Short mmCIF file of C-alpha atoms in Angstrom, two decimals:
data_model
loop_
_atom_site.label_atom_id
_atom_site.label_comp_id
_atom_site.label_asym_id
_atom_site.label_seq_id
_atom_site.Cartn_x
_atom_site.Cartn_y
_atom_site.Cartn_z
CA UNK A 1 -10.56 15.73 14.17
CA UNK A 2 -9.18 12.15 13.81
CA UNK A 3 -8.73 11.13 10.28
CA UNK A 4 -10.59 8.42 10.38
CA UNK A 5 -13.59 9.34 12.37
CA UNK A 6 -14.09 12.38 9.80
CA UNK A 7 -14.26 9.01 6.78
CA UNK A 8 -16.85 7.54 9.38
CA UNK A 9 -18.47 11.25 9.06
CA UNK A 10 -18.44 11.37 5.39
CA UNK A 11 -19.76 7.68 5.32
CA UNK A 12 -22.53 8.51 7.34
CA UNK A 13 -23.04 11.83 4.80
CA UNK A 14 -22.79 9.23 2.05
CA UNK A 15 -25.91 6.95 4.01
CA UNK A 16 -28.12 9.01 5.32
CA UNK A 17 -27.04 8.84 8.90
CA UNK A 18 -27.67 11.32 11.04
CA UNK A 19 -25.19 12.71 12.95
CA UNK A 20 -24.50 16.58 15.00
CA UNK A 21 -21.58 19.17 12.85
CA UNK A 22 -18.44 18.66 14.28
CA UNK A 23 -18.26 20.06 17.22
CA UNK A 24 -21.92 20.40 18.33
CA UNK A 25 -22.54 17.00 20.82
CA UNK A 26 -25.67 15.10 20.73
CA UNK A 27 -26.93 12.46 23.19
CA UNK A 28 -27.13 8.83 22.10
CA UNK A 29 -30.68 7.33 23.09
CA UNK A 30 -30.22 4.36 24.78
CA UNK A 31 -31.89 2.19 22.30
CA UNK A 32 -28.82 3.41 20.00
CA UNK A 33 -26.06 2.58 22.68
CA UNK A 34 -28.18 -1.23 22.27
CA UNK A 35 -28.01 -1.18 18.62
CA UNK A 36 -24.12 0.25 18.10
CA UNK A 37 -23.54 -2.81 21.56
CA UNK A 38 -24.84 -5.29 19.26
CA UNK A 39 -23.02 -4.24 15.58
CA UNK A 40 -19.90 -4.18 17.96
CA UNK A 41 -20.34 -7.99 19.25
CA UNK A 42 -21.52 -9.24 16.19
CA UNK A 43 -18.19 -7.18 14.62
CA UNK A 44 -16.39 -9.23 17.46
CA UNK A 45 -17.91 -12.54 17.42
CA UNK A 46 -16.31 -12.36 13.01
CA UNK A 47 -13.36 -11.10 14.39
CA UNK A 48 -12.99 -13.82 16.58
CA UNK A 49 -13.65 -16.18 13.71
CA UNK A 50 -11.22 -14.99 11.39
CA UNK A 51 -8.30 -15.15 14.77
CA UNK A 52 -9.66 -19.14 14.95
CA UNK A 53 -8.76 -19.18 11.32
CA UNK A 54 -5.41 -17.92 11.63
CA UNK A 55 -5.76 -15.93 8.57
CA UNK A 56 -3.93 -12.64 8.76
CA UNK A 57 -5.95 -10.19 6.31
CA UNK A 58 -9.38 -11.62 7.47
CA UNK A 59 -8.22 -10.80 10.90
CA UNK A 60 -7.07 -7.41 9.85
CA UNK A 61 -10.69 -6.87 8.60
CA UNK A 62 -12.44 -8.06 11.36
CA UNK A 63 -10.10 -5.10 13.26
CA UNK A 64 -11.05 -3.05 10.60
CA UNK A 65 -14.94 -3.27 10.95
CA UNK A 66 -14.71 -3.34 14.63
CA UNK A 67 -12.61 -0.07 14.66
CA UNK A 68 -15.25 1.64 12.12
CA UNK A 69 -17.90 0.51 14.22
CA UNK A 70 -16.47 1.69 17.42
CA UNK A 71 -16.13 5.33 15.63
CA UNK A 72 -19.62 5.54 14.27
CA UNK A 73 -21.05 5.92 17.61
CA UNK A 74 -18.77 9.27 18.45
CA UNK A 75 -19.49 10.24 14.99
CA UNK A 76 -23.46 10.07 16.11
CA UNK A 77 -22.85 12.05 19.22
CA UNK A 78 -20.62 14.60 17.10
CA UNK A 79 -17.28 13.51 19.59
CA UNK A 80 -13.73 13.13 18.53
CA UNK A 81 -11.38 10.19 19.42
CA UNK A 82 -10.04 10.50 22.67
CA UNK A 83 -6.46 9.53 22.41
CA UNK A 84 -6.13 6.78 25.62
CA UNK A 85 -3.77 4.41 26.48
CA UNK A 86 -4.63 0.90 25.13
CA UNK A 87 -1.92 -1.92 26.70
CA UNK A 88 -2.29 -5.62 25.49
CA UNK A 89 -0.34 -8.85 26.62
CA UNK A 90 2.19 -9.26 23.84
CA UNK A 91 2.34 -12.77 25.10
CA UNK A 92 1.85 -14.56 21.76
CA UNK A 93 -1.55 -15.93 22.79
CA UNK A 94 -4.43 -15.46 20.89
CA UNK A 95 -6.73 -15.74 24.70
CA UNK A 96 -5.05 -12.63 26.03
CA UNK A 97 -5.97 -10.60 22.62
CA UNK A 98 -9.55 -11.94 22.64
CA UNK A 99 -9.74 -10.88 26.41
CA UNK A 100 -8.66 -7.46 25.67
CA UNK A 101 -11.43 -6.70 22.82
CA UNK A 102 -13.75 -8.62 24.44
CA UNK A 103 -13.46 -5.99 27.44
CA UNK A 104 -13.35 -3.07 25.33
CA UNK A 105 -16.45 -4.12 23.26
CA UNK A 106 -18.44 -4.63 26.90
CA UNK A 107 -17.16 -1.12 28.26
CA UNK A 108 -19.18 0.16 24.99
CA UNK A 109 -22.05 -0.78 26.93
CA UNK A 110 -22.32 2.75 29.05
CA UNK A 111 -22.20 4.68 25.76
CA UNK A 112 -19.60 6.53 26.27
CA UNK A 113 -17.23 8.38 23.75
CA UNK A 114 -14.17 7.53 25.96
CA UNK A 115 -14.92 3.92 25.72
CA UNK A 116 -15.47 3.66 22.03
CA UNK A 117 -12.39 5.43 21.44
CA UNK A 118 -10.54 2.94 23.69
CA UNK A 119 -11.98 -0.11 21.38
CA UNK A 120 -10.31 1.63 18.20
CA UNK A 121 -7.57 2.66 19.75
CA UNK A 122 -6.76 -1.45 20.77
CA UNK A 123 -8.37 -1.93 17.30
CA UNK A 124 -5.46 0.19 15.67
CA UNK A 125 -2.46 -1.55 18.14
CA UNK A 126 -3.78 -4.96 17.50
CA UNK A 127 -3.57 -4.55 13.57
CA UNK A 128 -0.33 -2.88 13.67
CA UNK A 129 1.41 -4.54 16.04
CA UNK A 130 -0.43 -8.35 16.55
CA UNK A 131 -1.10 -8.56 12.89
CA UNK A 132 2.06 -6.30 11.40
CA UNK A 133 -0.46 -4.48 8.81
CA UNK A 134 -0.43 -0.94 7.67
CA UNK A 135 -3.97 0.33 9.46
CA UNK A 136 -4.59 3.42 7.60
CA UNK A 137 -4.31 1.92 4.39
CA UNK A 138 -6.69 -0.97 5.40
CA UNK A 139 -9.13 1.62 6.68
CA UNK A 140 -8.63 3.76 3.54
CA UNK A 141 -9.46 0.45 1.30
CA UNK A 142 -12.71 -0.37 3.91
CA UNK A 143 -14.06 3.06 3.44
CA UNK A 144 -13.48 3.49 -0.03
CA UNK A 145 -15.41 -0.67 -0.20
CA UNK A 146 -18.15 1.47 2.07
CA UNK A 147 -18.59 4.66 -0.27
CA UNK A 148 -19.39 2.18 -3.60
CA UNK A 149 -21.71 0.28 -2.14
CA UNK A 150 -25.59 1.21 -2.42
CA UNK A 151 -27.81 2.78 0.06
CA UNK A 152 -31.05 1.96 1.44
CA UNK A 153 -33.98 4.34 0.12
CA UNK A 154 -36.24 4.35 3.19
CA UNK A 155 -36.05 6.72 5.94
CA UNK A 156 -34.24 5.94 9.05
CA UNK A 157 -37.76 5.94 11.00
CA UNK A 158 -37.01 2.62 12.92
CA UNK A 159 -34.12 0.46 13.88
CA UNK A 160 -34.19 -2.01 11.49
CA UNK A 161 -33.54 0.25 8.56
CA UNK A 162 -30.81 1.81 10.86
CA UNK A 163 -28.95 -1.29 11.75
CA UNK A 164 -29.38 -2.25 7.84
CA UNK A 165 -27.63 1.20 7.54
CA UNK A 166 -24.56 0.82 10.01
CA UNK A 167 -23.98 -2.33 9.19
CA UNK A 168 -20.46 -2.91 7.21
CA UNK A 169 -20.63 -5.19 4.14
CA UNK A 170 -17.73 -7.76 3.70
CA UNK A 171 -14.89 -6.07 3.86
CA UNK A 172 -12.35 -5.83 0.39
CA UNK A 173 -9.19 -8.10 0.28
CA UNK A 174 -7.07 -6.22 2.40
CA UNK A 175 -4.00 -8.53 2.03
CA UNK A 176 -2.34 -5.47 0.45
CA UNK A 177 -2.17 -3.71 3.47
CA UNK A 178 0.06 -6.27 5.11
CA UNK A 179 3.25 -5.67 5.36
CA UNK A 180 4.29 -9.26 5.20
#
């Protein structure tokens, strides 16, 4: 299992989200392919924002948050990553990186665990290679942010204690994860 989808796993232990044992597979309803569509854009829209600000470790989180929510999904349907092959235009403009997860995030739409693992597989290039940060240690720092932070008491019975639930906080300062 991917490292990082098995913290999303132990997150979702941690919150009271429920999710199949790895392997077993479960179906997403589609009223929870419209909720994780929604946590993605608005993940996207602060991504976006931090890229307009030109500030490198609030850009790394915004990858950060998006990649975590892209995995929670396939850790709700009891998937693994699905290595694929991401490609983005190393052109030096910041249009051809918002096209790229801007496609991604709308190819979550169908649900599917290929797609997701697409979005945090650009997710991962992006902060490596766009931002030049060490992605694994920034995910390592989110998650460990994540696990601290209190839960909400009530059952999941409806989705808005469920997007309460999957939503991420603001992220840590992850400036220590750059290499620069």
């Amino acid at each position: 299992m991917n490292k990082h989808l098995q913290l999303v796993r132990d997150f979702h232990e941690h919150a009271g989200i429920k999710q199949p044992d790895f392997p077993e597979t479960a179906h997403l309803s589609d009223m929870d392919i419209v909720m994780y569509q929604a946590l993605l854009m608005d993940r996207g829209s602060a991504t976006f924002k931090a890229i307009t600000s030109g500030d490198l470790a609030n850009i790394l989180a915004g990858l950060i948050d998006l990649a975590y929510t892209a995995l929670a999904p396939i850790a709700c349907r009891g998937d693994n990553v699905i290595a694929t092959s991401v490609v983005w235009r190393q052109d030096g403009s910041v249009l051809s990186i918002m096209k790229v997860l801007c496609d991604k995030i709308s190819d979550c739409s169908g649900g599917e665990t290929l797609a997701y693992s697409a979005l945090y597989n650009i997710c991962e290039q992006l902060a490596k290679g766009f931002i030049n940060a060490d992605f694994d240690k920034a995910f390592e720092m989110v998650h460990r942010h994540l696990m601290q932070q209190p839960q909400p008491s009530e059952p999941d019975q409806n989705y808005t204690v469920r997007i309460a639930r999957a939503s991420l906080p603001s992220p840590p300062d992850l400036s220590d994860a750059l290499y620069e």
